[in-house]
Tab-separated table of C-alpha atoms in Angstrom:
chain	number	residue	atom	x	y	z
Q	1186	MET	CA	-4.053	25.343	5.049
Q	1187	ASP	CA	-2.194	22.695	7.004
Q	1188	LEU	CA	-2.276	18.977	8.141
Q	1189	LEU	CA	-5.115	19.592	10.532
Q	1190	THR	CA	-7.518	21.134	8.052
Q	1191	LYS	CA	-10.419	19.180	6.577
Q	1192	TYR	CA	-10.109	17.818	3.084
Q	1193	LYS	CA	-12.990	17.018	0.604
Q	1194	PHE	CA	-12.239	13.760	-1.165
Q	1195	GLY	CA	-15.053	13.031	-3.577
Q	1196	GLU	CA	-18.221	12.494	-1.458
Q	1197	LEU	CA	-16.041	11.847	1.615
Q	1198	GLU	CA	-15.037	14.593	3.947
Q	1199	LEU	CA	-11.686	13.797	5.805
Q	1200	SER	CA	-11.422	15.437	9.245
Q	1201	ASN	CA	-7.757	16.164	8.531
Q	1202	ARG	CA	-5.046	15.704	5.878
Q	1203	MET	CA	-3.172	12.957	7.909
Q	1204	VAL	CA	-3.293	9.418	6.435
Q	1205	MET	CA	-2.274	6.318	8.337
Q	1206	ALA	CA	-0.031	4.459	5.875
Q	1207	PRO	CA	-0.454	0.768	5.100
Q	1208	MET	CA	1.732	-1.194	7.424
Q	1209	THR	CA	2.419	-4.923	7.428
Q	1210	ARG	CA	2.171	-6.162	11.079
Q	1211	CYS	CA	2.112	-9.929	10.755
Q	1212	ARG	CA	-0.501	-10.678	13.342
Q	1213	ALA	CA	-3.336	-12.395	11.368
Q	1214	ILE	CA	-4.813	-15.594	12.750
Q	1215	GLU	CA	-5.222	-19.062	11.087
Q	1216	GLY	CA	-6.736	-18.679	7.590
Q	1217	ASN	CA	-5.112	-15.284	7.186
Q	1218	ILE	CA	-8.097	-13.816	8.960
Q	1219	PRO	CA	-7.455	-10.284	10.618
Q	1220	ASN	CA	-6.633	-10.766	14.276
Q	1221	PRO	CA	-9.466	-9.690	16.550
Q	1222	LEU	CA	-6.972	-7.310	18.002
Q	1223	ALA	CA	-7.004	-5.463	14.685
Q	1224	VAL	CA	-10.344	-4.010	15.732
Q	1225	THR	CA	-8.736	-2.201	18.588
Q	1226	TYR	CA	-5.457	-1.315	16.631
Q	1227	TYR	CA	-7.433	0.491	13.890
Q	1228	THR	CA	-10.031	1.957	16.095
Q	1229	GLN	CA	-7.444	3.490	18.219
Q	1230	ARG	CA	-6.115	5.374	15.106
Q	1231	ALA	CA	-9.563	6.345	13.826
Q	1232	SER	CA	-8.722	10.191	14.222
Q	1233	ALA	CA	-6.602	9.871	11.067
Q	1234	GLY	CA	-8.292	11.633	8.151
Q	1235	LEU	CA	-7.875	8.349	6.295
Q	1236	ILE	CA	-6.775	4.882	7.329
Q	1237	ILE	CA	-5.207	2.580	4.700
Q	1238	THR	CA	-4.944	-0.934	6.006
Q	1239	GLU	CA	-2.053	-3.272	5.857
Q	1240	GLY	CA	-1.732	-5.046	2.492
Q	1241	SER	CA	-4.235	-7.842	2.210
Q	1242	GLN	CA	-3.593	-10.523	-0.380
Q	1243	VAL	CA	-6.154	-11.091	-3.141
Q	1244	SER	CA	-5.329	-14.768	-3.415
Q	1245	PRO	CA	-3.594	-17.574	-1.421
Q	1246	LYS	CA	-0.923	-17.445	-4.191
Q	1247	GLY	CA	-0.188	-13.712	-3.306
Q	1248	VAL	CA	1.107	-14.371	0.109
Q	1249	GLY	CA	4.697	-13.160	0.870
Q	1250	TYR	CA	4.843	-12.968	4.704
Q	1251	VAL	CA	3.791	-15.055	7.645
Q	1252	ARG	CA	0.487	-14.113	9.270
Q	1253	THR	CA	-0.731	-11.416	6.794
Q	1254	PRO	CA	-4.444	-10.984	6.350
Q	1255	GLY	CA	-6.280	-11.763	3.090
Q	1256	ILE	CA	-9.504	-10.612	1.237
Q	1257	HIS	CA	-10.342	-13.683	-0.719
Q	1258	SER	CA	-12.328	-15.698	1.703
Q	1259	SER	CA	-15.697	-15.243	3.496
Q	1260	SER	CA	-14.063	-15.578	6.886
Q	1261	GLN	CA	-11.582	-12.877	5.950
Q	1262	VAL	CA	-14.363	-10.690	4.825
Q	1263	ALA	CA	-16.146	-11.280	8.212
Q	1264	GLY	CA	-13.016	-10.447	10.099
Q	1265	TRP	CA	-12.575	-7.146	8.244
Q	1266	LYS	CA	-16.125	-6.260	8.655
Q	1267	LYS	CA	-15.683	-6.138	12.524
Q	1268	VAL	CA	-12.747	-3.670	11.858
Q	1269	THR	CA	-14.688	-1.422	9.458
Q	1270	ASP	CA	-17.767	-1.312	11.762
Q	1271	ALA	CA	-15.637	-0.254	14.716
Q	1272	VAL	CA	-13.765	2.345	12.894
Q	1273	HIS	CA	-16.954	3.796	11.422
Q	1274	LYS	CA	-18.503	3.859	14.936
Q	1275	ALA	CA	-15.385	5.862	16.028
Q	1276	GLY	CA	-15.932	8.303	13.160
Q	1277	GLY	CA	-13.155	7.149	10.972
Q	1278	ILE	CA	-12.758	6.402	7.252
Q	1279	ILE	CA	-10.947	3.292	6.187
Q	1280	PHE	CA	-9.689	1.942	2.753
Q	1281	LEU	CA	-8.336	-1.603	2.304
Q	1282	GLN	CA	-5.059	-2.135	0.448
Q	1283	LEU	CA	-5.178	-4.924	-2.226
Q	1284	TRP	CA	-2.033	-6.847	-2.494
Q	1285	HIS	CA	-0.177	-9.620	-4.513
Q	1286	VAL	CA	3.438	-10.071	-3.820
Q	1287	GLY	CA	4.441	-11.954	-6.893
Q	1288	ARG	CA	7.932	-13.096	-6.676
Q	1289	VAL	CA	8.595	-11.765	-3.130
Q	1290	SER	CA	7.521	-15.091	-1.637
Q	1291	HIS	CA	8.592	-18.702	-1.127
Q	1292	PRO	CA	7.091	-22.161	-1.800
Q	1293	ASP	CA	6.861	-22.683	2.063
Q	1294	LEU	CA	4.178	-19.886	1.974
Q	1295	LEU	CA	2.500	-21.167	-1.147
Q	1296	GLY	CA	1.746	-24.780	-0.429
Q	1297	GLY	CA	4.891	-25.821	-2.154
Q	1298	GLU	CA	4.228	-23.996	-5.428
Q	1299	LEU	CA	6.786	-21.498	-6.944
Q	1300	PRO	CA	6.020	-17.765	-6.563
Q	1301	VAL	CA	4.863	-16.139	-9.918
Q	1302	ALA	CA	6.445	-13.098	-11.693
Q	1303	PRO	CA	6.624	-11.346	-15.080
Q	1304	SER	CA	10.015	-12.928	-15.540
Q	1305	ALA	CA	12.137	-15.801	-14.069
Q	1306	LEU	CA	14.833	-13.519	-12.516
Q	1307	PRO	CA	16.531	-14.110	-9.118
Q	1308	VAL	CA	15.722	-11.970	-6.092
Q	1309	GLU	CA	18.434	-11.070	-3.666
Q	1310	GLY	CA	18.032	-11.604	0.039
Q	1311	GLU	CA	16.082	-13.722	2.426
Q	1312	ILE	CA	12.479	-14.159	3.418
Q	1313	HIS	CA	10.791	-15.220	6.696
Q	1314	THR	CA	8.920	-18.518	6.233
Q	1315	PRO	CA	7.152	-20.666	8.910
Q	1316	PRO	CA	10.346	-22.740	9.440
Q	1317	GLY	CA	12.647	-19.688	9.468
Q	1318	LYS	CA	14.590	-17.442	7.222
Q	1319	LYS	CA	15.339	-18.852	3.770
Q	1320	LYS	CA	16.785	-17.377	0.402
Q	1321	PHE	CA	14.350	-16.235	-2.199
Q	1322	VAL	CA	13.802	-18.820	-5.016
Q	1323	ILE	CA	13.728	-18.047	-8.763
Q	1324	PRO	CA	10.007	-17.523	-9.538
Q	1325	ARG	CA	7.936	-19.046	-12.301
Q	1326	VAL	CA	6.952	-16.930	-15.254
Q	1327	LEU	CA	3.173	-16.049	-15.395
Q	1328	GLU	CA	1.871	-17.321	-18.698
Q	1329	THR	CA	-0.031	-14.882	-20.939
Q	1330	ASP	CA	-3.286	-16.905	-20.509
Q	1331	GLU	CA	-2.847	-16.876	-16.618
Q	1332	ILE	CA	-2.912	-13.038	-16.417
Q	1333	PRO	CA	-6.766	-12.616	-16.761
Q	1334	ASP	CA	-7.035	-14.651	-13.598
Q	1335	ILE	CA	-4.703	-12.259	-11.720
Q	1336	ILE	CA	-6.854	-9.271	-12.826
Q	1337	GLU	CA	-9.959	-11.115	-11.646
Q	1338	GLN	CA	-8.341	-11.787	-8.175
Q	1339	PHE	CA	-7.962	-8.073	-7.775
Q	1340	ARG	CA	-11.529	-7.361	-9.025
Q	1341	LYS	CA	-12.891	-10.001	-6.551
Q	1342	GLY	CA	-10.734	-8.606	-3.772
Q	1343	ALA	CA	-12.225	-5.134	-4.457
Q	1344	GLN	CA	-15.698	-6.651	-4.411
Q	1345	ASN	CA	-14.951	-8.438	-0.996
Q	1346	ALA	CA	-13.611	-5.171	0.463
Q	1347	LYS	CA	-16.985	-3.652	-0.422
Q	1348	LEU	CA	-18.779	-6.475	1.309
Q	1349	ALA	CA	-16.483	-5.973	4.330
Q	1350	GLY	CA	-17.727	-2.396	4.620
Q	1351	PHE	CA	-14.649	-0.454	3.570
Q	1352	ASP	CA	-14.935	3.063	2.206
Q	1353	GLY	CA	-12.674	2.396	-0.687
Q	1354	VAL	CA	-9.492	0.464	-1.761
Q	1355	GLU	CA	-5.803	1.218	-2.501
Q	1356	ILE	CA	-4.079	-0.989	-5.094
Q	1357	HIS	CA	-0.484	-1.928	-3.827
Q	1358	GLY	CA	1.674	-1.107	-6.893
Q	1359	ALA	CA	4.813	-0.422	-4.848
Q	1360	ASN	CA	7.774	-1.997	-2.959
Q	1361	GLY	CA	8.701	-4.524	-5.628
Q	1362	TYR	CA	5.462	-6.541	-5.422
Q	1363	LEU	CA	3.673	-7.979	-8.456
Q	1364	LEU	CA	2.288	-4.911	-10.222
Q	1365	ASP	CA	5.605	-3.115	-9.587
Q	1366	GLN	CA	7.529	-6.111	-10.983
Q	1367	PHE	CA	5.466	-5.778	-14.312
Q	1368	LEU	CA	5.847	-1.997	-14.491
Q	1369	ARG	CA	9.625	-1.735	-14.193
Q	1370	ASP	CA	12.010	-2.951	-16.778
Q	1371	GLY	CA	14.499	-4.377	-14.312
Q	1372	SER	CA	12.095	-7.088	-13.314
Q	1373	ASN	CA	9.975	-7.412	-16.606
Q	1374	ARG	CA	11.770	-8.957	-19.515
Q	1375	ARG	CA	8.710	-10.412	-21.159
Q	1376	LYS	CA	8.186	-10.702	-24.985
Q	1377	ASP	CA	4.489	-10.752	-25.027
Q	1378	LYS	CA	2.005	-7.888	-24.779
Q	1379	TYR	CA	2.708	-7.428	-21.023
Q	1380	GLY	CA	6.552	-6.763	-21.521
Q	1381	GLY	CA	9.104	-4.862	-23.562
Q	1382	SER	CA	7.885	-1.461	-24.195
Q	1383	LEU	CA	6.712	0.886	-21.572
Q	1384	GLN	CA	3.225	0.766	-23.054
Q	1385	ASN	CA	3.246	-2.962	-22.534
Q	1386	ARG	CA	4.617	-2.848	-19.056
Q	1387	ILE	CA	1.980	-0.420	-18.020
Q	1388	ARG	CA	-0.744	-2.778	-19.267
Q	1389	LEU	CA	-1.248	-5.056	-16.324
Q	1390	PRO	CA	-1.224	-2.460	-13.637
Q	1391	LEU	CA	-3.770	-0.395	-15.790
Q	1392	GLU	CA	-6.007	-3.524	-16.492
Q	1393	VAL	CA	-6.079	-4.309	-12.749
Q	1394	THR	CA	-6.923	-0.624	-11.934
Q	1395	GLU	CA	-9.690	-0.745	-14.408
Q	1396	ALA	CA	-11.084	-3.893	-13.035
Q	1397	VAL	CA	-11.006	-2.500	-9.453
Q	1398	VAL	CA	-12.555	0.880	-10.677
Q	1399	SER	CA	-15.354	-1.242	-12.315
Q	1400	VAL	CA	-16.336	-2.228	-8.643
Q	1401	TRP	CA	-15.765	0.976	-6.795
Q	1402	GLY	CA	-15.926	3.823	-9.250
Q	1403	ALA	CA	-12.697	5.727	-9.898
Q	1404	GLU	CA	-12.997	8.282	-6.897
Q	1405	ARG	CA	-12.957	5.566	-4.335
Q	1406	VAL	CA	-9.692	3.811	-5.623
Q	1407	GLY	CA	-6.130	4.787	-5.022
Q	1408	TYR	CA	-2.788	3.405	-6.296
Q	1409	ARG	CA	0.490	3.211	-4.408
Q	1410	ILE	CA	3.864	3.651	-6.158
Q	1411	SER	CA	7.537	3.690	-4.951
Q	1412	PRO	CA	9.735	4.840	-7.885
Q	1413	HIS	CA	12.985	4.859	-5.872
Q	1414	PHE	CA	12.550	1.413	-4.225
Q	1415	SER	CA	15.490	-0.701	-4.801
Q	1416	SER	CA	15.162	-3.705	-2.442
Q	1417	HIS	CA	13.967	-7.156	-3.732
Q	1418	SER	CA	16.296	-6.579	-6.787
Q	1419	MET	CA	14.108	-3.793	-8.144
Q	1420	SER	CA	15.299	-1.303	-10.746
Q	1421	ASP	CA	14.238	0.691	-13.808
Q	1422	THR	CA	16.484	2.337	-16.424
Q	1423	ASP	CA	14.316	5.548	-16.524
Q	1424	PRO	CA	11.954	5.768	-13.499
Q	1425	GLY	CA	11.094	9.281	-14.458
Q	1426	GLN	CA	9.657	8.234	-17.755
Q	1427	THR	CA	8.076	5.140	-16.444
Q	1428	PHE	CA	6.198	6.591	-13.544
Q	1429	SER	CA	5.243	9.955	-15.285
Q	1430	ASN	CA	3.664	7.951	-18.116
Q	1431	PHE	CA	1.926	5.622	-15.708
Q	1432	ALA	CA	0.591	8.672	-13.818
Q	1433	LYS	CA	-0.703	10.075	-17.141
Q	1434	GLU	CA	-2.693	6.923	-17.624
Q	1435	LEU	CA	-4.116	6.899	-14.116
Q	1436	ASN	CA	-5.053	10.528	-14.666
Q	1437	LYS	CA	-7.136	9.605	-17.636
Q	1438	ILE	CA	-9.062	7.124	-15.550
Q	1439	LYS	CA	-9.661	10.017	-12.991
Q	1440	LEU	CA	-8.495	7.871	-10.278
Q	1441	GLY	CA	-9.234	9.005	-6.684
Q	1442	TYR	CA	-5.703	9.344	-5.471
Q	1443	LEU	CA	-2.071	8.457	-6.217
Q	1444	HIS	CA	-0.077	7.516	-3.094
Q	1445	MET	CA	3.719	8.018	-3.692
Q	1446	ILE	CA	6.543	7.000	-1.510
Q	1447	GLU	CA	9.474	9.343	-1.938
Q	1448	PRO	CA	11.980	9.452	1.074
Q	1449	ILE	CA	12.629	12.905	2.342
Q	1450	GLY	CA	14.381	11.971	5.604
Q	1451	GLY	CA	14.284	9.918	8.688
Q	1452	ARG	CA	14.549	6.036	8.541
Q	1453	LEU	CA	13.983	6.073	4.810
Q	1454	GLY	CA	16.980	8.078	3.798
Q	1455	VAL	CA	16.858	11.113	1.515
Q	1456	ILE	CA	16.277	11.569	-2.270
Q	1457	ALA	CA	18.295	14.431	-3.663
Q	1458	PRO	CA	16.142	17.424	-4.623
Q	1459	GLN	CA	17.032	17.038	-8.433
Q	1460	ALA	CA	15.984	13.307	-8.321
Q	1461	ARG	CA	12.568	13.970	-6.784
Q	1462	LEU	CA	9.649	12.878	-8.915
Q	1463	ALA	CA	6.834	14.142	-6.780
Q	1464	PRO	CA	6.922	17.677	-8.380
Q	1465	VAL	CA	6.689	16.001	-11.910
Q	1466	ILE	CA	3.795	13.696	-10.796
Q	1467	ARG	CA	2.067	16.612	-9.134
Q	1468	LYS	CA	1.755	18.365	-12.519
Q	1469	ILE	CA	0.706	15.317	-14.318
Q	1470	PHE	CA	-1.921	13.779	-12.025
Q	1471	HIS	CA	-4.981	15.963	-11.207
Q	1472	GLY	CA	-6.484	13.761	-8.555
Q	1473	THR	CA	-5.467	13.712	-4.838
Q	1474	LEU	CA	-1.779	13.210	-4.288
Q	1475	ILE	CA	-0.663	11.582	-1.047
Q	1476	LEU	CA	3.060	11.707	-0.223
Q	1477	ASN	CA	4.947	9.429	2.052
Q	1478	GLY	CA	8.516	9.206	3.118
Q	1479	GLY	CA	9.804	10.080	6.729
Q	1480	TYR	CA	7.667	13.355	7.132
Q	1481	ASP	CA	7.244	14.944	10.506
Q	1482	ALA	CA	4.704	17.605	11.460
Q	1483	HIS	CA	7.023	20.461	10.170
Q	1484	SER	CA	7.891	18.953	6.895
Q	1485	ALA	CA	4.393	17.629	6.295
Q	1486	ASN	CA	2.874	21.071	7.018
Q	1487	GLU	CA	5.441	22.608	4.700
Q	1488	ALA	CA	4.515	20.198	1.738
Q	1489	ILE	CA	0.777	20.922	2.176
Q	1490	GLU	CA	1.349	24.765	2.376
Q	1491	LYS	CA	3.425	24.732	-0.699
Q	1492	GLY	CA	0.908	22.552	-2.654
Q	1493	GLU	CA	3.265	19.684	-3.094
Q	1494	ALA	CA	0.607	17.234	-1.861
Q	1495	ASP	CA	-2.928	17.193	-0.697
Q	1496	LEU	CA	-2.441	14.614	2.005
Q	1497	ILE	CA	0.608	13.167	3.876
Q	1498	SER	CA	0.765	9.528	5.032
Q	1499	PHE	CA	2.614	8.572	8.251
Q	1500	GLY	CA	3.771	5.007	8.981
Q	1501	VAL	CA	5.848	4.531	12.169
Q	1502	LEU	CA	4.507	7.739	13.773
Q	1503	PHE	CA	0.907	6.370	13.600
Q	1504	LEU	CA	2.106	3.009	14.671
Q	1505	ALA	CA	3.612	4.395	17.878
Q	1506	ASN	CA	1.058	7.190	18.424
Q	1507	PRO	CA	-2.594	6.160	18.029
Q	1508	ASP	CA	-3.621	9.717	18.618
Q	1509	LEU	CA	-1.089	11.322	16.265
Q	1510	PRO	CA	-3.437	14.185	14.912
Q	1511	LEU	CA	-4.077	15.308	18.715
Q	1512	ARG	CA	-0.377	15.198	19.403
Q	1513	PHE	CA	0.438	17.309	16.402
Q	1514	ARG	CA	-2.390	19.742	17.355
Q	1515	LYS	CA	-1.037	20.108	20.781
Q	1516	ASN	CA	2.630	19.907	19.865
Q	1517	ALA	CA	2.955	17.031	22.326
Q	1518	ALA	CA	5.843	14.658	22.766
Q	1519	LEU	CA	5.665	11.457	20.581
Q	1520	ASN	CA	5.989	7.856	21.758
Q	1521	SER	CA	9.105	6.099	20.417
Q	1522	ALA	CA	8.350	2.981	18.237
Q	1523	ASP	CA	9.557	-0.494	19.338
Q	1524	VAL	CA	11.071	-1.891	16.263
Q	1525	SER	CA	11.423	-5.506	17.686
Q	1526	THR	CA	7.514	-5.638	17.828
Q	1527	PHE	CA	6.857	-4.261	14.256
Q	1528	TYR	CA	6.373	-7.689	12.749
Q	1529	ALA	CA	5.915	-10.102	15.601
Q	1530	GLY	CA	3.853	-10.544	18.794
Q	1531	GLU	CA	0.345	-9.920	19.902
Q	1532	GLU	CA	-0.783	-6.928	21.947
Q	1533	LYS	CA	2.728	-5.689	22.677
Q	1534	GLY	CA	3.860	-3.051	20.303
Q	1535	TYR	CA	0.385	-3.263	18.550
Q	1536	ILE	CA	-2.373	-1.943	20.820
Q	1537	ASP	CA	-0.396	-0.843	23.954
Q	1538	TYR	CA	1.153	2.500	22.861
Q	1539	PRO	CA	-0.165	5.124	25.282
Q	1540	GLU	CA	-2.507	7.936	24.226
Q	1541	LEU	CA	-2.294	11.442	25.780
Q	1542	GLU	CA	-4.118	11.739	29.047
């Protein structure tokens, strides 16, 4: 059993255990509609066992970056439908990532309104806005009576993803965005039913998950977490307890998969063996476990063989190598990624990486 073996995922059969990780590329066109070039970009990578798209905001108030696609308007749905049709024609399977950035935004991206968050806490660092880089602002606290609307935005986004022809959806609960902000005690200081105790902090992520599952069924829904993420002023006093308890709740729902970022090397750094949470989560969560975090062919195969994960997701390697499964199969050389084009430009660094002859 290795990366290139097939994997049964509910009613879907993945051609291999390699997942294209969600990656923000900042190339959407006006109206936050997927760029027509996205059709080529994703189709080039259809040999992945599973593609998870870049995060797509469920609301105009969930935007945190210039030129990121959404899933809340009919024109966005139509743009994504062209992508899914092409990927399916190429034999691929594709999930959409549902996204709300919460406080990781700026009024320049939100029509002058303040970003929303569980608590009005400052965020270190700067953000790219249309006029240029600016410091993060202190967000506005989401009122308790506004939270049902956030849940509805995710539910409607899930519904729109179905209309757009996706095979399923992943909820973005990682990287310091809105659901992560509610889950962790470093960013959530609320006194209502959505803050304080771990049970309360888990509430919104779970309610969003249940709303999305009501549209898709549990087996076609995934959830992404990043317990070690510390940018955007994120922290938690006991990540082991927080994320293991959350995994228990997701397991009760019989969620299709849990997608966990835990750096094992490369660009992402390394988590010490004793600090790793993947082995703990593996025992708790009985659905499919996807691991991400700087894997190469060797370390990924090792993780699959040892039973540490069912699938491994690759970000930069898939970005630079559209035919990554074939390259792994042939033990071929890999293209180097052009970092300067990760978040800017059009064709260059997007659809022009060479495939094997």
